[in-house]
Each structure stands twice: as C-alpha cells, then as structure tokens.
Short mmCIF file of C-alpha atoms in Angstrom, two decimals:
data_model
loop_
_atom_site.label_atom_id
_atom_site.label_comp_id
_atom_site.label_asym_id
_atom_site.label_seq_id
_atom_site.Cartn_x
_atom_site.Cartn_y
_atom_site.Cartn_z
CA UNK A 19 -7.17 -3.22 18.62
CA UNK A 20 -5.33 0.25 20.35
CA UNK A 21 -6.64 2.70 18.88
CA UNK A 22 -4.53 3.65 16.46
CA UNK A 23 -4.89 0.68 14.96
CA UNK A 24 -8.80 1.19 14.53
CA UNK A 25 -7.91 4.66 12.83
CA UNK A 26 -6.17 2.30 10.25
CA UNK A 27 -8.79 -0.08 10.26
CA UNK A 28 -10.85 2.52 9.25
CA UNK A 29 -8.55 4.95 7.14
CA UNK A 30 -8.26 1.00 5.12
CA UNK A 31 -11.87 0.53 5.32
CA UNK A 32 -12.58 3.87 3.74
CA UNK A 33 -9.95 3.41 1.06
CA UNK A 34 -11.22 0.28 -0.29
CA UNK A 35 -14.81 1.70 -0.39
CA UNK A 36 -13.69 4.76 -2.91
CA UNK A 37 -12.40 2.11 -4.88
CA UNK A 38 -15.96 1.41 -6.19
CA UNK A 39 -16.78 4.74 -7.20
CA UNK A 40 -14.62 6.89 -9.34
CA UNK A 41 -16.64 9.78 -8.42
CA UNK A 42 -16.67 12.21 -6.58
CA UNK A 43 -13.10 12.81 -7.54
CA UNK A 44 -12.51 14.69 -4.31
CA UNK A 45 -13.06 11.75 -1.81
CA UNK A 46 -11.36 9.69 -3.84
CA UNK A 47 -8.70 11.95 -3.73
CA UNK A 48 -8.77 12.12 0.17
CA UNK A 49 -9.23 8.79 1.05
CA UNK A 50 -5.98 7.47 0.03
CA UNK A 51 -4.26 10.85 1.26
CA UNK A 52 -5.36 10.11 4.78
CA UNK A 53 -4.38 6.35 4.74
CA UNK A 54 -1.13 7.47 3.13
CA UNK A 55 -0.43 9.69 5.78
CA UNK A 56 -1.13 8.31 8.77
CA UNK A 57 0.54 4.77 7.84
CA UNK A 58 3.61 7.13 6.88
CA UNK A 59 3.33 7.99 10.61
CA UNK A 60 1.83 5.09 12.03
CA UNK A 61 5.89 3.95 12.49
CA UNK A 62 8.58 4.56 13.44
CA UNK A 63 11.37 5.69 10.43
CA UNK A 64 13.70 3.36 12.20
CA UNK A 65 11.32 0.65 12.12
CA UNK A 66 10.08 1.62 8.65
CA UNK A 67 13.80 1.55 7.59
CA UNK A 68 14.57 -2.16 9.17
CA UNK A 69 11.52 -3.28 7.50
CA UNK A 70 12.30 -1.92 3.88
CA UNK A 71 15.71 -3.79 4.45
CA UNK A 72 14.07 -6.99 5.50
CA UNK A 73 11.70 -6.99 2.98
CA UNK A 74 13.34 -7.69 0.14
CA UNK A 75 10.27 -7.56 -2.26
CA UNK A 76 9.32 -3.50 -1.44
CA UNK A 77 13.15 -2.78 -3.07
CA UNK A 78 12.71 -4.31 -6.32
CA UNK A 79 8.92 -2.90 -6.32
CA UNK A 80 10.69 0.34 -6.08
CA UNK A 81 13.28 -0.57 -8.46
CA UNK A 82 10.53 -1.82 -10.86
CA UNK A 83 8.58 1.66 -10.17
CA UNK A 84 12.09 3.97 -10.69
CA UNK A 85 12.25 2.08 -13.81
CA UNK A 86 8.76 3.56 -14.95
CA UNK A 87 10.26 6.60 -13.98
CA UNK A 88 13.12 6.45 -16.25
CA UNK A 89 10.88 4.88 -18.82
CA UNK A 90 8.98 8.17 -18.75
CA UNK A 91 11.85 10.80 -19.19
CA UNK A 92 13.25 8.71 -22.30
CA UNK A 93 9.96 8.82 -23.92
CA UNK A 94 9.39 11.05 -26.90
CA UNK A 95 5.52 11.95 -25.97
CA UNK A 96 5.85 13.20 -22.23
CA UNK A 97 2.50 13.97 -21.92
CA UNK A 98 1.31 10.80 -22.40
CA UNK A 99 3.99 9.30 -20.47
CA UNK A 100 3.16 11.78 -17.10
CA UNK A 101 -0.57 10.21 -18.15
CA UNK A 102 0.97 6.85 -17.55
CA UNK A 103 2.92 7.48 -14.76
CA UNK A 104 0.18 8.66 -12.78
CA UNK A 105 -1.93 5.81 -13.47
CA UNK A 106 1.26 3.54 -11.88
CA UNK A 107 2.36 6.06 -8.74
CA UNK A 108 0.65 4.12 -6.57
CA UNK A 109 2.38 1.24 -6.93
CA UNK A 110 5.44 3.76 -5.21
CA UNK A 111 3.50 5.18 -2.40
CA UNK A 112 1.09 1.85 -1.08
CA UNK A 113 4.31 -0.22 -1.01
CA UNK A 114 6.39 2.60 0.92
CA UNK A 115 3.26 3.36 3.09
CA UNK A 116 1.31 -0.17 3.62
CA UNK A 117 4.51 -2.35 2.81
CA UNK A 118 6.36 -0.57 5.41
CA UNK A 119 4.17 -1.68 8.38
CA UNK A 120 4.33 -4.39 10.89
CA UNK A 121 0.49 -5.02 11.88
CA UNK A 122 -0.65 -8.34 13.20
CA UNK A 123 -2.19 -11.74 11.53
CA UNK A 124 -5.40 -11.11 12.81
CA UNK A 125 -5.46 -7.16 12.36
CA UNK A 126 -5.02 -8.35 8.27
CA UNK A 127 -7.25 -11.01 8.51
CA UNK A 128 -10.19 -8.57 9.87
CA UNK A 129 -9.47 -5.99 7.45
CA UNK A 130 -10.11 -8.98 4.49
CA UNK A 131 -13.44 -9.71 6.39
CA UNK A 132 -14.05 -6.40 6.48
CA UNK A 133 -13.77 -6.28 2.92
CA UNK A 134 -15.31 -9.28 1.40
CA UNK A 135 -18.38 -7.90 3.51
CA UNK A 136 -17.74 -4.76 1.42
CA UNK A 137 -17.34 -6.38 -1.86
CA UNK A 138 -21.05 -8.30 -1.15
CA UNK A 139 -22.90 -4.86 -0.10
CA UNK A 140 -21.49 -3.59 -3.49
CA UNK A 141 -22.44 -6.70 -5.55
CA UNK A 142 -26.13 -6.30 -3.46
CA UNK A 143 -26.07 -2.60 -5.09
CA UNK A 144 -25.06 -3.52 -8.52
CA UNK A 145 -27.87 -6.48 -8.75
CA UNK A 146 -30.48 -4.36 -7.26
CA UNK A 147 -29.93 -1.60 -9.53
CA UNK A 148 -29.48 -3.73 -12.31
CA UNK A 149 -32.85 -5.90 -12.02
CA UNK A 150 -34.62 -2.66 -12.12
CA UNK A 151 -33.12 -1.54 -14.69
CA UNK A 152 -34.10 -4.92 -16.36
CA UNK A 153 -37.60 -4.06 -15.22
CA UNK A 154 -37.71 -6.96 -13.32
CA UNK A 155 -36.20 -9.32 -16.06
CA UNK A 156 -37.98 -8.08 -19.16
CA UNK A 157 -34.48 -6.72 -20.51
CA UNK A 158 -31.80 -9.42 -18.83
CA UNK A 159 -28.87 -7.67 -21.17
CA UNK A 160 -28.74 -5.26 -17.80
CA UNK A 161 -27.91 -8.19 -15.18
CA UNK A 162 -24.54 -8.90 -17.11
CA UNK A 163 -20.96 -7.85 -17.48
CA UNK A 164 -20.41 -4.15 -17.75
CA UNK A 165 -24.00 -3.44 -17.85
CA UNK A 166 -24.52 -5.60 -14.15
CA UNK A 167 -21.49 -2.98 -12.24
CA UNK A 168 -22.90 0.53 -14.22
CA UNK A 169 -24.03 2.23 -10.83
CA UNK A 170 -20.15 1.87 -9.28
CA UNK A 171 -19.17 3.10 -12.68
CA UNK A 172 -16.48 0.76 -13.34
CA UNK A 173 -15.92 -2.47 -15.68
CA UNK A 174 -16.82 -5.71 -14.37
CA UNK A 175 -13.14 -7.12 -14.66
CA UNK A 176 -12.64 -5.07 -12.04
CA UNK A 177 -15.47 -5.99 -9.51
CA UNK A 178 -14.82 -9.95 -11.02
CA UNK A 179 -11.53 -9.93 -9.57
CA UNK A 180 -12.85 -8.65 -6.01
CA UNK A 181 -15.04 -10.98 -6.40
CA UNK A 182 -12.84 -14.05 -6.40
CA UNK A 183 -10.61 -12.33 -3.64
CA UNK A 184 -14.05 -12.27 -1.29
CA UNK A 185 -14.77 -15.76 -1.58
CA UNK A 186 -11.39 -16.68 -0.91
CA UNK A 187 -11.36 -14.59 2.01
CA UNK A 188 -14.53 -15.96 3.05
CA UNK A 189 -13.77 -19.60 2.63
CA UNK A 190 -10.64 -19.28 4.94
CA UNK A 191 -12.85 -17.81 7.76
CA UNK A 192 -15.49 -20.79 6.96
CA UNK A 193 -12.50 -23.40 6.80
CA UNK A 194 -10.06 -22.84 8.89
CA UNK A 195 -10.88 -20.16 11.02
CA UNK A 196 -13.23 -21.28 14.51
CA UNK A 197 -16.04 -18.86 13.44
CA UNK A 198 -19.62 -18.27 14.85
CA UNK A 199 -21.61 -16.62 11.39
CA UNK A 200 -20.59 -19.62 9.25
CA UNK A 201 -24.32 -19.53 7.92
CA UNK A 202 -23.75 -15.83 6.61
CA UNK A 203 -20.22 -16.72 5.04
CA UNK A 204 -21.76 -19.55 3.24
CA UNK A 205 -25.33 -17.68 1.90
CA UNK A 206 -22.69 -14.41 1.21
CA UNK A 207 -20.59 -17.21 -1.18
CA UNK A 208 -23.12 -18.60 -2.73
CA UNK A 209 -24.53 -14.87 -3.38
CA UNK A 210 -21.18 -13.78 -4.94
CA UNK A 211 -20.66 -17.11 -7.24
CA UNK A 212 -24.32 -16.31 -8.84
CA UNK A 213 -22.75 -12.43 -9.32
CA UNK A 214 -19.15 -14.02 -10.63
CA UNK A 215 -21.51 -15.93 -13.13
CA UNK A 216 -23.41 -12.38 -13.89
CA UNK A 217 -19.96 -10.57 -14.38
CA UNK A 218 -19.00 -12.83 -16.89
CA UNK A 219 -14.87 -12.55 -16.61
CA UNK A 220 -13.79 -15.27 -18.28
CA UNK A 221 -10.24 -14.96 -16.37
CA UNK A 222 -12.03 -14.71 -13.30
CA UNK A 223 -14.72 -17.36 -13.90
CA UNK A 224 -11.87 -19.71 -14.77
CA UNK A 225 -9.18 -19.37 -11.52
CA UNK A 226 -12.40 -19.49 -9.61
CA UNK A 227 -13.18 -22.61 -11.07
CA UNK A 228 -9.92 -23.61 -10.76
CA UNK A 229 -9.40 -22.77 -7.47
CA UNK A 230 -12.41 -24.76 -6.17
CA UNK A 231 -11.95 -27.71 -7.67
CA UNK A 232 -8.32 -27.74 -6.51
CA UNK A 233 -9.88 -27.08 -3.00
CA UNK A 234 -12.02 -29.67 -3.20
CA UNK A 235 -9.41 -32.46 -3.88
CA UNK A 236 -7.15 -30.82 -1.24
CA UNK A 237 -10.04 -31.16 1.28
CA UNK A 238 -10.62 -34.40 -0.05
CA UNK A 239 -6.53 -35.82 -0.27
CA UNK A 240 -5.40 -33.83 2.29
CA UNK A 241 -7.21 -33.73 5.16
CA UNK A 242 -9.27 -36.79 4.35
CA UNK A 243 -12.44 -35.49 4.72
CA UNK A 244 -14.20 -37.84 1.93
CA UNK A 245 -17.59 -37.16 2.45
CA UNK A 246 -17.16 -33.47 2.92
CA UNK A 247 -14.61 -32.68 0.23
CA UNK A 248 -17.35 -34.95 -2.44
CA UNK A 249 -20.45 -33.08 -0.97
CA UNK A 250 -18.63 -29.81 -1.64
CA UNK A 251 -17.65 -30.42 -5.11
CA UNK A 252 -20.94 -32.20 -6.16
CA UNK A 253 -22.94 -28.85 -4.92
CA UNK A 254 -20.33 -27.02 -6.93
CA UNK A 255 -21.51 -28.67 -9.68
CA UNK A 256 -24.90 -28.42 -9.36
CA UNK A 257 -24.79 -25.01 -8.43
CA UNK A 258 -23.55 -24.10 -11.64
CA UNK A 259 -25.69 -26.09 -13.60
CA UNK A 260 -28.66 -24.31 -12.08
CA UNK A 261 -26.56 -20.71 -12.22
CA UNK A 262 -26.23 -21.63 -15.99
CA UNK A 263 -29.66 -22.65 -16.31
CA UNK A 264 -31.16 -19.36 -14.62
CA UNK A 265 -28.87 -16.85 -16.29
CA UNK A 266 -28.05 -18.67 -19.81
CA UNK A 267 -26.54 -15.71 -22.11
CA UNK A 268 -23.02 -15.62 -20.28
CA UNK A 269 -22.30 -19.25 -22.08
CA UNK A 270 -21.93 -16.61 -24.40
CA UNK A 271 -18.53 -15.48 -23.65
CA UNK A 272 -17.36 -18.89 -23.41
CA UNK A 273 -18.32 -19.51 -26.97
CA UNK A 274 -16.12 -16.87 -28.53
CA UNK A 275 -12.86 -19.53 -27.02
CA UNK A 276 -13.99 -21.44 -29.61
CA UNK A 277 -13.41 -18.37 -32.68
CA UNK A 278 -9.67 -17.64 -32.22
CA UNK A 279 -8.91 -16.84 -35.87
CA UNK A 280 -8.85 -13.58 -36.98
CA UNK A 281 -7.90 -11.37 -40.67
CA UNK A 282 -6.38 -8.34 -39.66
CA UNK A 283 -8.41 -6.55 -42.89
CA UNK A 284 -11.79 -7.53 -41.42
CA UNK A 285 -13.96 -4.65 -39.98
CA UNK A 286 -16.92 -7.13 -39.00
CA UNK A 287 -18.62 -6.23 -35.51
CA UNK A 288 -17.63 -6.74 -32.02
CA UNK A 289 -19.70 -10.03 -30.34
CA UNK A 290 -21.52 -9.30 -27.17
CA UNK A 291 -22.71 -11.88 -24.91
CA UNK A 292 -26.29 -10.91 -25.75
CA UNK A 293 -25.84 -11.68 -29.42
CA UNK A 294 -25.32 -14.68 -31.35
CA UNK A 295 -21.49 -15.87 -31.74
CA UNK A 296 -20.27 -16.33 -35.41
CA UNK A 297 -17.00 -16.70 -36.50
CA UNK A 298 -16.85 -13.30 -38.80
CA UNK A 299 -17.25 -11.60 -35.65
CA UNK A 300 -14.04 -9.73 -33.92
CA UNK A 301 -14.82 -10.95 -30.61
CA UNK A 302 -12.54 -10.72 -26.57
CA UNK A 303 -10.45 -14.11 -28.02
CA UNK A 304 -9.69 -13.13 -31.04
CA UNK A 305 -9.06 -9.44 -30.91
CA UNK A 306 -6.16 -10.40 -28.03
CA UNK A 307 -4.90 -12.83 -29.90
CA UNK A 308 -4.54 -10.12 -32.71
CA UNK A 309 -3.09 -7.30 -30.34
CA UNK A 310 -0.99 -9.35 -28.77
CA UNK A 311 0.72 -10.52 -32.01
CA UNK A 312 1.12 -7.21 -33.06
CA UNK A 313 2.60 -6.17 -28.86
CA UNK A 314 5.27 -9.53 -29.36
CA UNK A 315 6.58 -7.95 -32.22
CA UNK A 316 7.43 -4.68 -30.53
CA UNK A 317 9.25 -6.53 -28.32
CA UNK A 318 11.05 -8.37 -30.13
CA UNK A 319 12.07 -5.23 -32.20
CA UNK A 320 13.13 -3.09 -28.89
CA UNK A 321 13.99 -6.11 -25.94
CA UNK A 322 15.83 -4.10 -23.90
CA UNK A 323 14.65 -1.46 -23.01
CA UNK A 324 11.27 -1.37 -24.99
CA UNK A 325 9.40 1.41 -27.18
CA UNK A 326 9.18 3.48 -23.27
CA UNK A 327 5.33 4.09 -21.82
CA UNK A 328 4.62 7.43 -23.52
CA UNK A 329 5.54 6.37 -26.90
CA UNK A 330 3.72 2.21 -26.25
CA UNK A 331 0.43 3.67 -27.29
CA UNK A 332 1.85 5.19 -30.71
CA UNK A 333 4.33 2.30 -31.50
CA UNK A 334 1.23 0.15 -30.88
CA UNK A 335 -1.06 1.70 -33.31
CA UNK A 336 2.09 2.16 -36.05
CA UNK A 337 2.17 -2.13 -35.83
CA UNK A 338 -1.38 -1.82 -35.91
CA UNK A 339 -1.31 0.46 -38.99
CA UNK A 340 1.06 -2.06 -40.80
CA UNK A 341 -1.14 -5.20 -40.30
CA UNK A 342 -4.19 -3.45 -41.28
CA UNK A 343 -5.70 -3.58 -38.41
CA UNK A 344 -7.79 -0.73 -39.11
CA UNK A 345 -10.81 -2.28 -36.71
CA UNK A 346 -7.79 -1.60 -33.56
CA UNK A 347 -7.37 1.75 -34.51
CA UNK A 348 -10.73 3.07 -35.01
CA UNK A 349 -12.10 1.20 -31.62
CA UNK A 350 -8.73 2.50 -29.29
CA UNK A 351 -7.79 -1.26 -28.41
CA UNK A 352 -4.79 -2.02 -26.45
CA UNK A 353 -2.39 -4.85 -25.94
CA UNK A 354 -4.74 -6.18 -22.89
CA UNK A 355 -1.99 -7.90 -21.14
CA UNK A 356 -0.28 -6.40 -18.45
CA UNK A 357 2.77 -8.42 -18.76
CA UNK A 358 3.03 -8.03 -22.78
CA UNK A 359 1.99 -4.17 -22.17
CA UNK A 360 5.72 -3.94 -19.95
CA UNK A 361 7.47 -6.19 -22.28
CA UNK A 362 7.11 -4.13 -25.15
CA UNK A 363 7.10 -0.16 -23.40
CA UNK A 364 10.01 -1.44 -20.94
CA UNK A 365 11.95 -4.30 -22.63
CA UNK A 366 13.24 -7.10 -20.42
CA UNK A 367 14.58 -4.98 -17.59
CA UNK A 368 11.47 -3.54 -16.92
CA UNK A 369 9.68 -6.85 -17.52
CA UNK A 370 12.22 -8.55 -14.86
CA UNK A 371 11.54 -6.20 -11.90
CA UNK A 372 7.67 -6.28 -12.34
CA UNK A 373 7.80 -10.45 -12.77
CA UNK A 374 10.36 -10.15 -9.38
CA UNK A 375 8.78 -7.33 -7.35
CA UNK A 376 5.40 -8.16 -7.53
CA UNK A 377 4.93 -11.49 -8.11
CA UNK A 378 8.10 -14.21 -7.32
CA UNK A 379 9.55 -12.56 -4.16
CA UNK A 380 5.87 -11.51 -2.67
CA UNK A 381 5.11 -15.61 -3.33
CA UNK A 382 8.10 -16.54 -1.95
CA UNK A 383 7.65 -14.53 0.97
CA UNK A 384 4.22 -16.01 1.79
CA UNK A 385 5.16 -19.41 0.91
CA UNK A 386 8.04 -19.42 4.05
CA UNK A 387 5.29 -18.52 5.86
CA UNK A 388 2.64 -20.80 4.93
CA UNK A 389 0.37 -17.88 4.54
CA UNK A 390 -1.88 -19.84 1.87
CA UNK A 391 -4.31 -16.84 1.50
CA UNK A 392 -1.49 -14.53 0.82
CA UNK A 393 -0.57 -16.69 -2.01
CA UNK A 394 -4.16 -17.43 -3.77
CA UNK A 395 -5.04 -13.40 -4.01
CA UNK A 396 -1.26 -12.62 -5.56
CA UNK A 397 -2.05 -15.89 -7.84
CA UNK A 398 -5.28 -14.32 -9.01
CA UNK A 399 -3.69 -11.09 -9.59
CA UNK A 400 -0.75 -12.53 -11.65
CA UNK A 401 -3.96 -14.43 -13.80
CA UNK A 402 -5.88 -11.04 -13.93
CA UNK A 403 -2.67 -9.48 -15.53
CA UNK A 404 -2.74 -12.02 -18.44
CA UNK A 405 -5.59 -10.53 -20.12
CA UNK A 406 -5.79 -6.47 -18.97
CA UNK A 407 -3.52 -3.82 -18.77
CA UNK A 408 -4.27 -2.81 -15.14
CA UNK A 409 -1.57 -0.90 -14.42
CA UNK A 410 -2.98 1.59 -17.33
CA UNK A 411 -6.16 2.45 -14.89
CA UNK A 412 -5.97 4.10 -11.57
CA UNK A 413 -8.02 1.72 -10.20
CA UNK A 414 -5.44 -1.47 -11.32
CA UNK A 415 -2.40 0.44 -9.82
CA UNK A 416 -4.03 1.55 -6.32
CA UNK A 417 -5.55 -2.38 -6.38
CA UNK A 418 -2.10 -3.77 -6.97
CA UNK A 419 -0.54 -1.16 -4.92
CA UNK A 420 -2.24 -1.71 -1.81
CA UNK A 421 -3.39 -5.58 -1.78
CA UNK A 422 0.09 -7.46 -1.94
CA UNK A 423 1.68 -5.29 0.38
CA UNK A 424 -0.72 -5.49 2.60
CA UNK A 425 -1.05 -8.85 2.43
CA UNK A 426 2.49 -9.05 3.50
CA UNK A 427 2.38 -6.65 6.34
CA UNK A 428 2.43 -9.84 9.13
CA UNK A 429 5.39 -12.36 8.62
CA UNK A 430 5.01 -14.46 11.78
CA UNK A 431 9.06 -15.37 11.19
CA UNK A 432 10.13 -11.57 11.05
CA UNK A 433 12.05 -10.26 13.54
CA UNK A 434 10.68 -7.20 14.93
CA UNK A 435 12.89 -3.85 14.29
#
C-alpha cells in the first residue's frame, strides 16, 4: 500500500469500528468526518467526475437520495421529516465520497478481512459480557438476541447482518484465496455461526442457511469436489444440530412462523424467545404481517408519490387507528420493511430509484465483473431490507451507505480516468 492508501485503510478501519458503539457521540461524529474528507481528497475531481459518469449506479443513488429530499420539503411535519432525512444523508455523502474512488481488488479485499476480524473481536465482547452477565449460564435469557449485543448498545439485527457479511468474507479468503491462517478463518467461522445462532435473526439465520447450502452444491456441481463439497455440508449439519442442542431457546423464534394470524382488536403480549409460543400471542410474524397490511394500503391510496417521510409515521398510525390496532400504537411499531416503508412515504418513483440505485444496477455491475462477493453482501442487504426499516436508523443508512459502494470501488473492466 502507498501511504495514502494506509491512511484510508485506517480512516475505513476506524469508521467501521464506531459503527458498534453509538456512544460517545463525538467519535462517532469524527470518524466518518475524517474518512469523508480525505476520500473527498484522496482524487482527483477530474477523476472523481469520470468515475460518477461511468458509474451509472452512484447517479440514480443520488437521484433516489434528491428524491428523499423532495420527499421532505412536501411533507406537512418538517420536523420529523429533517429527523428522517438525517437518518438517510449518508446514503448522499458515502456514495459521493467511497463510490467515487478507484482503489484496487486487493486494497477492498483487505479492508473486508480487516473487518470480518473486527466483526469476531466484537462478537468475542458481546459473548464475554453476556456469559457474565448470565453468571456463567444460570440466567441463559442474556446469551440471546438483543440481550447477547447490550454492551455495543445496538439490536442484534444489526450485528446478525455483519455477521453473515464476515463469514462470507471469510469463506472467500478460505476458498478461493491462496491463504496461510486457514486454521484461524475456519475456528473464527465456526465461532461466528454459534453467535448467528445466539443472535437469533431469523432473516439472517435463513440467507445464511441458504447461502451455505447453495455453496455446498456449487462446490459439489461445480467444481466437482464430491468428497469435499459432502464433508462440508454434513458438518453443517451437524454443527447445527449440536448449536441447537447447546443453546435450545432460539427454536423459539422459529416457532412464532408457525402463528401468522392475527385480530387487529387483540392487546395480548408480545412472545419472546425465552417464553413459551402460543397463538394469542402478538409475536415478530404476526405483528409484520399486520403492519404491513396496514403500510400496502397506504400505498395503494397515494402510489405516486406516497404519504412523503415526515408525514409516513402519522399516516401509519391513522391506518393503524382505523384497524384497531391499538397494540401498534401504544408499543411505537413500524412498517419493518424497508422496501414497503419507501413504497408508501415515496410512492413508486421513490420506490423505483431505491430498487435501481441500490440494488439492480450495483448487481449488475458486479455480475459483469464476476465479483461473486460483491454480489452475496448486496443480496443479504436486499434480504435484510425485507423485514426492517434500516434506512430509519443511522446505523442502516451509514451501513448501506458505505458497504455497496465500496464494494464497487474496483471494476477490473473500468477504464481508468
């Protein structure tokens, strides 16, 4: 690396680490201030410019964000919108900062290790903390889901998604990258499937699941490695058989799949993965189902252009009021879904630059050039989107903001400006 480029190794490095702590307000402040500026810098404006116009995907991310913008100024309640909008400005400043850089494959690929390593110290931090908090065991309710990621003070969908992205990013070193720690990669993996388990996303749980199996059969099909590709997806197996075994209450959250049905009226209690499941319960399947019943309806009453961001919240709770969904109301739930969330505060415009800026062009992009990484993490961020509204939490905009740019910084086919 020159050295500037290790200033933006590190400026990264040190970005993605205030990501797991919300506080102390002022480093995460300057953290993304000094990798803002010095990628704004880090280029030339010519070369900036000749990469905006190549990349296709950056203008309709800034399309999609001018849109917010606009969203914002029609809205009736513009201090909730400005609350909104600053919650979503970084997906304007990572793409014209990060997207607007030419860096190399393996500069990108380093800065992935880099993090994945991250992403495991964390999850070491959150399990340590948490078993003591247990004391050692005696209360297990503190080794799962929100409980298991209460020293970074965030929510585990959050960390679950990170997660997936580090054992992705660690299976492409241990796969197809000529690598000499391959015994670290694969105790770090196994460490961060028992802490996937722990978290207890279903979302994530599932495209991991997903995603492994799929690997295995590609191994398997693909490159004909028989032996291999079975031995890898029998261990699979039995390594979540034993996970399951060891840590039984997140079957839990899986259970609740199976009580989608819910009466607007009821005001029974929320299910948590350390109680029992029973079907009078409001419960993570059922209360989306609800909310996004009531969020389809707003759309299809305002398709165009939508209720705007700083009235969605109101308009939300109105349709809420009219079911009697009095249980929504009193407990502040949202549409959780990022896509309906845009649907029904932007209408279809809105709804088409998102679906185009940030996920079909960046896909496209990486699939001309066969950057199979590139497309998993943008994959798992389009799943993540199904059931949260990310983009209403700093923490979902600078994620989004900064990862599929970045992930599109090297195009091996790109001319250079």
């Amino acid at each position: 690396m020159s050295k500037k480029e290790k200033i933006l190794f590190g400026l990264m490095l040190f970005f993605l680490f205030t990501l797991f702590f919300p506080r102390p307000v002022i480093v995460t402040i300057l953290a993304p201030v000094a990798l803002i500026l010095f990628s704004f810098f880090f280029n030339s404006f010519k070369e900036k410019w000749q990469l905006l116009k190549q990349r296709r995907y950056l203008q309709v991310m800034f399309l999609f964000f001018g849109a917010v913008v606009v969203s914002v100024f029609l809205s009736s309640d513009f201090k909730s919108a400005l609350k909104f909008l600053d919650s979503r400005i970084a997906l304007f400043y990572l793409p014209l900062t990060i997207g607007t850089l030419h860096l190399s494959k393996q500069f990108r690929n380093t800065v992935l290790l880099y993090f994945g390593i991250l992403t495991t110290a964390m999850c070491v931090l959150c399990l340590g903390y948490s078993i003591n908090r247990s004391q050692f065991f005696e209360k297990p309710e503190f080794l799962y889901n929100d409980a298991l990621t209460d020293v970074l003070g965030q929510q585990s969908i959050y960390i679950a998604l990170l997660v997936n992205l580090s054992i992705y990013i660690f299976g492409y070193f241990l796969f197809f990258k000529k690598v000499k720690y391959k015994v670290a990669l694969v105790l770090a993996m196994l460490f961060l499937f028992v802490i996937s388990y722990l978290l207890a996303s279903r979302i994530m749980m599932g495209t991991l699941f997903v995603v492994c199996i799929g690997f295995c059969f590609y191994y398997i099909l693909q490159r004909k490695k028989y032996v291999q590709g079975a031995a890898l997806l029998a261990a699979l197996l039995a390594g979540g058989l034993l996970i399951y075994q060891l840590f039984p209450q997140t079957i839990n959250r899986f259970k609740e799949l199976t009580y989608t049905q819910f009466d607007y009226q009821s005001m029974g209690k929320e299910s948590h993965y350390n109680m029992e499941v029973t079907a009078d319960q409001w419960n993570g399947a059922n209360l989306r189902m609800a909310a996004w019943r009531c969020g389809w309806e707003l759309f299809k009453q305002h398709p165009v252009f939508g209720v705007h961001i700083g009235d969605k919240k109101t308009a939300l709770f109105e349709m809420y009021a009219q079911k009697g969904f009095q249980f929504g109301i009193q407990n502040n739930k949202n549409v959780h879904n990022n896509y309906l969330d845009i649907l029904y505060s932007m209408g279809l415009i809105g709804f088409a630059l998102f679906l185009t800026g940030w996920i079909v062009l960046p896909v496209r992009t990486a699939w001309k050039q066969q950057d199979g990484l590139a497309i998993l993490i943008i994959a798992t961020f389009a799943t993540a989107w199904l059931t949260e509204i990310y983009f209403d939490r700093n923490l979902g905009g600078m994620l989004t903001g900064f990862f599929i740019p970045f992930l599109l910084t090297y195009i091996k086919k790109e001319r250079q400006p």
